[in-house]
Amino acid sequence: MEFIVEGEPQGKARPRFSQKSGTVYTPAKTVRYERLIRKAFLDAGGNAIPSDCYVGITVDAYFQIPKSYTKGKRLACQHNINRPAKKPDIDNSLKAVLDALNKVAYEDDKQVVEVICRKWYSQSTGFLKISVREVKA
């Protein structure tokens, strides 16, 4: 099952600690982004993979080419000669996707046994292209 999440890719932010209440919480921006990923999966007609199956995930993060780039540099980005070596870190982007799809695309992210995660430049706006599949043993 493949689906698209519109908007510039984001990473999972570190948990925050409230000194007032003594609790740990996830920042609101991360919570909203995970909801957006979940909604995109469900809107695409995604079904949960059973808990006794292995899961494979591919995440392609597409970033908008910076407007400040020269014509030559923009062309290199469009032909994948230059790739986005910038924030968010690839592991934080992947973590946001895995956590967002927990209990929706699969029972628990411990079922995920294969991962491909890549960063690219997009000719238009940023987005995520995510593929979730069952992996045969």
Coordinates of N, CA, C and O in Angstrom, one line a residue:
M1 N 0.8 -1.2 0.0 CA 0.0 0.0 0.0 C 0.9 1.2 0.0 O 1.8 1.4 0.8
E2 N 0.7 2.1 -1.0 CA 1.5 3.3 -1.1 C 0.6 4.5 -0.9 O -0.5 4.5 -1.4
F3 N 1.1 5.5 -0.3 CA 0.3 6.8 -0.1 C 1.3 8.0 0.1 O 2.5 7.8 0.3
I4 N 0.7 9.1 -0.1 CA 1.4 10.4 -0.1 C 1.0 11.2 1.1 O -0.2 11.3 1.4
V5 N 1.9 11.9 1.8 CA 1.6 12.8 2.8 C 2.1 14.2 2.4 O 3.3 14.4 2.2
E6 N 1.2 15.1 2.1 CA 1.5 16.4 1.6 C 2.2 17.3 2.7 O 1.9 17.1 3.9
G7 N 3.1 18.1 2.3 CA 3.8 19.0 3.2 C 5.3 18.7 3.4 O 5.7 17.5 3.2
E8 N 6.1 19.7 3.7 CA 7.5 19.5 3.9 C 7.8 18.4 5.0 O 7.1 18.5 6.1
P9 N 8.6 17.4 4.7 CA 8.9 16.4 5.7 C 9.4 16.9 7.1 O 10.2 17.9 7.1
Q10 N 9.0 16.3 8.1 CA 9.4 16.7 9.5 C 9.9 15.5 10.2 O 9.6 14.4 9.9
G11 N 10.8 15.7 11.2 CA 11.3 14.7 12.0 C 10.5 14.6 13.3 O 9.8 15.5 13.7
K12 N 10.7 13.5 14.0 CA 10.1 13.4 15.3 C 10.9 14.2 16.3 O 12.1 14.0 16.5
A13 N 10.3 15.1 17.0 CA 11.0 15.9 18.0 C 11.2 15.1 19.3 O 10.5 14.2 19.6
R14 N 12.2 15.5 20.0 CA 12.5 14.8 21.3 C 11.4 15.1 22.3 O 10.7 16.1 22.3
P15 N 11.1 14.1 23.1 CA 10.1 14.3 24.2 C 10.5 15.5 25.1 O 11.7 15.7 25.3
R16 N 9.5 16.2 25.6 CA 9.8 17.3 26.5 C 9.4 16.9 27.9 O 8.5 16.1 28.1
F17 N 10.0 17.6 28.9 CA 9.7 17.3 30.3 C 9.1 18.6 30.9 O 9.7 19.6 30.8
S18 N 8.0 18.4 31.5 CA 7.3 19.5 32.2 C 7.7 19.5 33.6 O 7.4 18.6 34.4
Q19 N 8.4 20.6 34.1 CA 8.8 20.6 35.5 C 7.6 20.9 36.4 O 7.6 20.5 37.5
K20 N 6.6 21.6 35.8 CA 5.5 21.9 36.6 C 4.7 20.7 37.0 O 4.4 20.5 38.2
S21 N 4.4 19.8 36.1 CA 3.6 18.6 36.4 C 4.5 17.4 36.6 O 4.0 16.3 37.0
G22 N 5.7 17.4 36.2 CA 6.6 16.3 36.3 C 6.4 15.2 35.3 O 6.8 14.0 35.5
T23 N 5.7 15.5 34.2 CA 5.4 14.5 33.1 C 6.2 14.8 31.9 O 6.7 15.8 31.6
V24 N 6.3 13.7 31.1 CA 7.0 13.8 29.8 C 5.9 13.8 28.7 O 4.9 13.1 28.8
Y25 N 6.1 14.7 27.7 CA 5.1 14.8 26.7 C 5.7 15.0 25.3 O 6.9 15.4 25.2
T26 N 5.0 14.7 24.3 CA 5.4 14.9 22.9 C 5.0 16.3 22.4 O 3.8 16.6 22.6
P27 N 5.9 17.0 21.8 CA 5.5 18.4 21.4 C 4.3 18.4 20.4 O 4.2 17.5 19.6
A28 N 3.5 19.4 20.5 CA 2.3 19.5 19.7 C 2.5 19.4 18.2 O 1.8 18.8 17.5
K29 N 3.6 20.0 17.7 CA 3.9 20.0 16.3 C 4.1 18.5 15.8 O 3.7 18.1 14.7
T30 N 4.8 17.7 16.6 CA 5.0 16.3 16.3 C 3.7 15.5 16.3 O 3.4 14.7 15.4
V31 N 2.9 15.8 17.3 CA 1.6 15.1 17.4 C 0.7 15.4 16.2 O 0.1 14.5 15.6
R32 N 0.7 16.7 15.7 CA -0.1 17.1 14.5 C 0.5 16.4 13.3 O -0.3 15.9 12.4
Y33 N 1.8 16.3 13.1 CA 2.4 15.7 12.0 C 2.1 14.2 11.9 O 1.8 13.6 10.9
E34 N 2.1 13.5 13.1 CA 1.8 12.1 13.1 C 0.3 11.9 12.8 O 0.0 10.9 12.1
R35 N -0.5 12.8 13.2 CA -2.0 12.7 12.9 C -2.2 12.8 11.4 O -3.0 12.1 10.8
L36 N -1.4 13.7 10.7 CA -1.5 13.9 9.3 C -1.0 12.7 8.5 O -1.7 12.3 7.6
I37 N 0.0 12.0 9.0 CA 0.5 10.7 8.4 C -0.6 9.7 8.5 O -0.9 9.0 7.6
R38 N -1.1 9.5 9.7 CA -2.2 8.5 10.0 C -3.4 8.8 9.1 O -3.9 7.8 8.5
K39 N -3.8 10.0 9.0 CA -5.0 10.4 8.2 C -4.7 10.0 6.7 O -5.6 9.5 6.0
A40 N -3.5 10.3 6.2 CA -3.2 10.1 4.8 C -3.3 8.5 4.5 O -3.7 8.1 3.5
F41 N -2.8 7.7 5.5 CA -2.8 6.3 5.3 C -4.3 5.8 5.3 O -4.7 5.0 4.4
L42 N -5.1 6.3 6.2 CA -6.5 5.8 6.3 C -7.3 6.3 5.0 O -8.1 5.6 4.5
D43 N -7.0 7.6 4.6 CA -7.7 8.1 3.4 C -7.4 7.4 2.2 O -8.2 7.3 1.2
A44 N -6.2 6.8 2.1 CA -5.8 6.0 1.0 C -6.3 4.6 1.0 O -6.1 3.8 0.1
G45 N -7.1 4.3 2.0 CA -7.7 3.0 2.1 C -6.9 1.9 2.7 O -7.0 0.7 2.5
G46 N -5.9 2.3 3.5 CA -5.0 1.4 4.2 C -5.6 0.5 5.2 O -6.5 0.9 5.9
N47 N -5.2 -0.8 5.2 CA -5.7 -1.8 6.1 C -4.5 -2.2 7.0 O -3.4 -2.3 6.5
A48 N -4.8 -2.6 8.2 CA -3.7 -3.0 9.2 C -3.2 -4.4 8.8 O -4.0 -5.3 8.4
I49 N -1.9 -4.5 8.9 CA -1.3 -5.8 8.7 C -1.4 -6.6 10.0 O -1.1 -6.0 11.1
P50 N -1.8 -7.9 10.0 CA -2.0 -8.6 11.2 C -0.8 -8.7 12.1 O 0.4 -8.6 11.5
S51 N -0.9 -8.9 13.4 CA 0.2 -8.8 14.3 C 1.1 -10.0 14.2 O 2.2 -10.0 14.7
D52 N 0.7 -11.1 13.5 CA 1.6 -12.2 13.3 C 2.4 -12.2 12.0 O 3.0 -13.1 11.6
C53 N 2.4 -11.0 11.3 CA 3.1 -10.8 10.1 C 4.3 -9.8 10.2 O 4.3 -9.0 11.1
Y54 N 5.3 -10.0 9.3 CA 6.4 -9.0 9.3 C 6.0 -7.9 8.4 O 5.2 -8.0 7.5
V55 N 6.6 -6.7 8.6 CA 6.2 -5.5 7.9 C 7.5 -4.9 7.3 O 8.5 -4.9 7.9
G56 N 7.4 -4.4 6.0 CA 8.4 -3.6 5.4 C 7.9 -2.2 5.1 O 6.8 -2.1 4.7
I57 N 8.8 -1.2 5.2 CA 8.3 0.2 5.0 C 9.4 0.9 4.1 O 10.6 0.7 4.4
T58 N 8.9 1.6 3.2 CA 9.8 2.5 2.4 C 9.3 3.9 2.5 O 8.1 4.2 2.4
V59 N 10.2 4.8 2.9 CA 9.9 6.2 3.1 C 10.8 7.0 2.2 O 12.0 7.0 2.3
D60 N 10.2 7.7 1.2 CA 10.9 8.7 0.4 C 10.5 10.1 0.8 O 9.3 10.4 0.6
A61 N 11.4 10.9 1.3 CA 11.1 12.2 1.8 C 11.6 13.2 0.7 O 12.7 13.2 0.3
Y62 N 10.6 14.0 0.2 CA 10.9 14.9 -0.9 C 10.9 16.3 -0.3 O 9.9 16.7 0.3
F63 N 12.0 17.1 -0.5 CA 12.1 18.4 0.0 C 12.1 19.4 -1.2 O 12.6 19.2 -2.2
Q64 N 11.5 20.6 -0.9 CA 11.5 21.6 -1.9 C 12.9 22.2 -2.1 O 13.7 22.4 -1.2
I65 N 13.3 22.4 -3.4 CA 14.6 23.0 -3.7 C 14.6 24.4 -3.2 O 13.7 25.2 -3.5
P66 N 15.6 24.8 -2.4 CA 15.7 26.2 -1.9 C 15.7 27.2 -3.0 O 16.4 27.0 -4.0
K67 N 14.9 28.3 -2.8 CA 14.8 29.3 -3.8 C 16.2 30.1 -4.0 O 16.4 30.6 -5.0
S68 N 17.0 30.0 -3.0 CA 18.3 30.7 -3.1 C 19.3 30.0 -3.9 O 20.4 30.6 -4.2
Y69 N 19.1 28.7 -4.3 CA 20.0 28.0 -5.2 C 20.2 28.6 -6.5 O 19.2 29.1 -7.1
T70 N 21.4 28.5 -7.1 CA 21.6 29.0 -8.4 C 20.9 28.1 -9.5 O 20.5 27.0 -9.1
K71 N 20.9 28.5 -10.7 CA 20.2 27.7 -11.7 C 20.9 26.4 -11.9 O 20.3 25.4 -12.0
G72 N 22.2 26.4 -11.9 CA 23.0 25.2 -12.0 C 22.8 24.2 -10.8 O 22.7 23.0 -11.0
K73 N 22.8 24.8 -9.6 CA 22.5 23.9 -8.5 C 21.1 23.4 -8.4 O 20.9 22.2 -8.1
R74 N 20.1 24.2 -8.9 CA 18.7 23.7 -9.0 C 18.6 22.5 -10.0 O 18.0 21.6 -9.7
L75 N 19.4 22.7 -11.1 CA 19.4 21.6 -12.1 C 20.0 20.3 -11.6 O 19.4 19.2 -11.8
A76 N 21.0 20.5 -10.8 CA 21.7 19.3 -10.2 C 20.7 18.6 -9.2 O 20.7 17.4 -9.1
C77 N 19.9 19.4 -8.5 CA 18.9 18.8 -7.6 C 17.8 18.1 -8.3 O 17.4 17.0 -7.9
Q78 N 17.4 18.7 -9.4 CA 16.3 18.1 -10.2 C 16.7 16.8 -10.8 O 15.9 15.9 -11.0
H79 N 18.0 16.6 -11.1 CA 18.5 15.3 -11.7 C 19.1 14.4 -10.6 O 19.9 13.5 -11.0
N80 N 18.9 14.7 -9.4 CA 19.3 13.9 -8.2 C 20.8 13.7 -8.1 O 21.4 12.7 -7.6
I81 N 21.6 14.7 -8.7 CA 23.0 14.8 -8.5 C 23.3 15.3 -7.1 O 24.1 14.8 -6.4
N82 N 22.5 16.4 -6.7 CA 22.6 16.9 -5.3 C 21.4 16.3 -4.6 O 20.3 16.3 -5.1
R83 N 21.6 15.8 -3.4 CA 20.6 15.3 -2.5 C 20.5 16.1 -1.2 O 21.5 16.7 -0.8
P84 N 19.4 16.2 -0.6 CA 19.2 17.1 0.6 C 19.9 16.5 1.9 O 19.3 15.7 2.6
A85 N 21.1 16.9 2.1 CA 21.8 16.5 3.3 C 21.6 17.6 4.4 O 22.5 18.4 4.7
K86 N 20.3 17.7 4.8 CA 19.9 18.7 5.8 C 18.9 18.1 6.8 O 18.5 17.0 6.6
K87 N 18.5 19.0 7.7 CA 17.5 18.6 8.7 C 16.2 18.5 8.0 O 15.9 19.2 7.1
P88 N 15.3 17.6 8.5 CA 15.5 16.7 9.6 C 16.3 15.5 9.3 O 16.4 15.1 8.1
D89 N 17.0 15.0 10.3 CA 17.8 13.7 10.1 C 16.9 12.6 9.6 O 15.7 12.6 10.0
I90 N 17.4 11.7 8.8 CA 16.6 10.7 8.2 C 16.0 9.7 9.3 O 14.9 9.3 9.1
D91 N 16.8 9.5 10.4 CA 16.2 8.6 11.4 C 15.1 9.2 12.1 O 14.1 8.5 12.5
N92 N 15.1 10.6 12.3 CA 14.0 11.2 13.0 C 12.7 11.3 12.1 O 11.6 11.1 12.5
S93 N 12.9 11.4 10.7 CA 11.8 11.3 9.8 C 11.2 9.9 9.8 O 9.9 9.8 9.9
L94 N 12.0 8.9 9.8 CA 11.5 7.5 9.9 C 10.8 7.3 11.2 O 9.7 6.6 11.2
K95 N 11.3 7.7 12.3 CA 10.7 7.5 13.6 C 9.3 8.1 13.6 O 8.4 7.5 14.2
A96 N 9.1 9.3 13.1 CA 7.8 10.0 13.0 C 6.8 9.1 12.2 O 5.7 8.9 12.7
V97 N 7.3 8.5 11.1 CA 6.4 7.7 10.3 C 6.0 6.4 11.0 O 4.9 6.0 11.1
L98 N 7.0 5.7 11.6 CA 6.8 4.4 12.3 C 5.8 4.6 13.5 O 4.9 3.8 13.7
D99 N 6.0 5.7 14.3 CA 5.2 6.0 15.4 C 3.8 6.3 15.0 O 2.8 6.0 15.6
A100 N 3.7 7.1 13.9 CA 2.3 7.5 13.4 C 1.5 6.3 12.9 O 0.3 6.3 13.1
L101 N 2.2 5.3 12.3 CA 1.4 4.2 11.8 C 1.2 3.1 12.8 O 0.5 2.1 12.5
N102 N 1.8 3.2 14.0 CA 1.6 2.2 15.0 C 0.1 2.1 15.4 O -0.6 3.1 15.5
K103 N -0.4 0.9 15.4 CA -1.8 0.6 15.8 C -2.8 0.9 14.6 O -4.0 0.8 14.8
V104 N -2.2 1.4 13.5 CA -3.0 1.8 12.3 C -2.7 0.9 11.1 O -3.5 0.2 10.6
A105 N -1.4 0.9 10.7 CA -1.0 0.1 9.6 C -0.5 -1.3 10.1 O -0.4 -2.2 9.3
Y106 N -0.1 -1.4 11.3 CA 0.4 -2.6 12.0 C 0.1 -2.5 13.5 O -0.1 -1.4 14.0
E107 N 0.1 -3.6 14.1 CA -0.2 -3.7 15.6 C 0.9 -2.9 16.4 O 0.6 -2.2 17.3
D108 N 2.2 -3.2 16.1 CA 3.3 -2.6 16.8 C 4.5 -2.5 15.9 O 4.7 -3.4 15.0
D109 N 5.3 -1.4 16.0 CA 6.4 -1.2 15.1 C 7.5 -2.2 15.3 O 8.5 -2.3 14.5
K110 N 7.4 -3.1 16.3 CA 8.4 -4.2 16.4 C 8.2 -5.2 15.3 O 9.1 -6.0 15.0
Q111 N 7.1 -5.2 14.6 CA 6.8 -6.0 13.4 C 7.7 -5.6 12.2 O 7.8 -6.4 11.3
V112 N 8.2 -4.4 12.2 CA 8.9 -3.8 11.0 C 10.3 -4.5 11.0 O 11.1 -4.3 11.9
V113 N 10.5 -5.2 9.9 CA 11.8 -5.9 9.8 C 12.6 -5.4 8.6 O 13.8 -5.8 8.5
E114 N 12.0 -4.6 7.7 CA 12.8 -4.1 6.6 C 12.4 -2.6 6.5 O 11.2 -2.2 6.5
V115 N 13.4 -1.8 6.2 CA 13.2 -0.3 6.1 C 14.1 0.2 5.0 O 15.3 -0.1 4.9
I116 N 13.5 1.1 4.1 CA 14.3 1.8 3.2 C 13.8 3.3 3.4 O 12.6 3.6 3.4
C117 N 14.8 4.2 3.6 CA 14.4 5.6 3.8 C 15.4 6.4 3.0 O 16.6 6.3 3.2
R118 N 14.9 7.3 2.2 CA 15.7 8.1 1.3 C 15.2 9.6 1.3 O 14.0 9.8 1.5
K119 N 16.1 10.5 1.0 CA 15.8 11.9 0.9 C 16.1 12.4 -0.5 O 17.2 12.1 -1.1
W120 N 15.2 13.1 -1.1 CA 15.3 13.6 -2.5 C 14.8 15.1 -2.5 O 14.2 15.6 -1.6
Y121 N 15.1 15.7 -3.6 CA 14.6 17.1 -3.9 C 13.4 16.9 -4.8 O 13.4 16.0 -5.7
S122 N 12.4 17.7 -4.6 CA 11.2 17.7 -5.4 C 11.1 19.0 -6.2 O 11.6 20.0 -5.8
Q123 N 10.6 18.9 -7.4 CA 10.5 20.1 -8.3 C 9.4 21.0 -7.9 O 9.3 22.2 -8.2
S124 N 8.5 20.5 -7.0 CA 7.4 21.3 -6.5 C 7.5 21.5 -5.0 O 8.6 21.8 -4.5
T125 N 6.5 21.2 -4.3 CA 6.5 21.3 -2.8 C 7.0 20.0 -2.2 O 7.1 18.9 -2.8
G126 N 7.3 20.0 -0.9 CA 7.8 18.8 -0.2 C 6.6 17.9 0.1 O 5.5 18.3 0.3
F127 N 7.0 16.6 0.3 CA 6.0 15.6 0.6 C 6.7 14.3 1.0 O 7.9 14.2 0.8
L128 N 6.0 13.4 1.6 CA 6.5 12.0 1.9 C 5.7 11.0 1.0 O 4.5 11.1 0.8
K129 N 6.5 10.1 0.4 CA 5.8 9.0 -0.3 C 6.2 7.7 0.6 O 7.4 7.4 0.8
I130 N 5.1 7.1 1.1 CA 5.3 6.0 2.0 C 4.7 4.7 1.5 O 3.6 4.7 0.9
S131 N 5.4 3.6 1.6 CA 4.9 2.3 1.2 C 5.0 1.4 2.3 O 6.1 1.2 3.0
V132 N 3.9 0.7 2.6 CA 3.8 -0.3 3.7 C 3.4 -1.6 3.1 O 2.4 -1.7 2.4
R133 N 4.2 -2.6 3.4 CA 3.9 -4.0 2.8 C 4.2 -5.1 3.8 O 5.0 -4.9 4.7
E134 N 3.5 -6.2 3.6 CA 3.8 -7.4 4.3 C 5.0 -8.1 3.8 O 5.1 -8.2 2.5
V135 N 5.9 -8.5 4.6 CA 7.1 -9.2 4.2 C 6.9 -10.7 4.5 O 6.6 -11.1 5.6
K136 N 7.1 -11.5 3.5 CA 7.1 -13.0 3.7 C 8.4 -13.5 4.3 O 9.5 -13.0 3.9
A137 N 8.3 -14.4 5.2 CA 9.5 -14.9 5.9 C 10.4 -15.7 4.9 O 10.1 -16.1 3.9

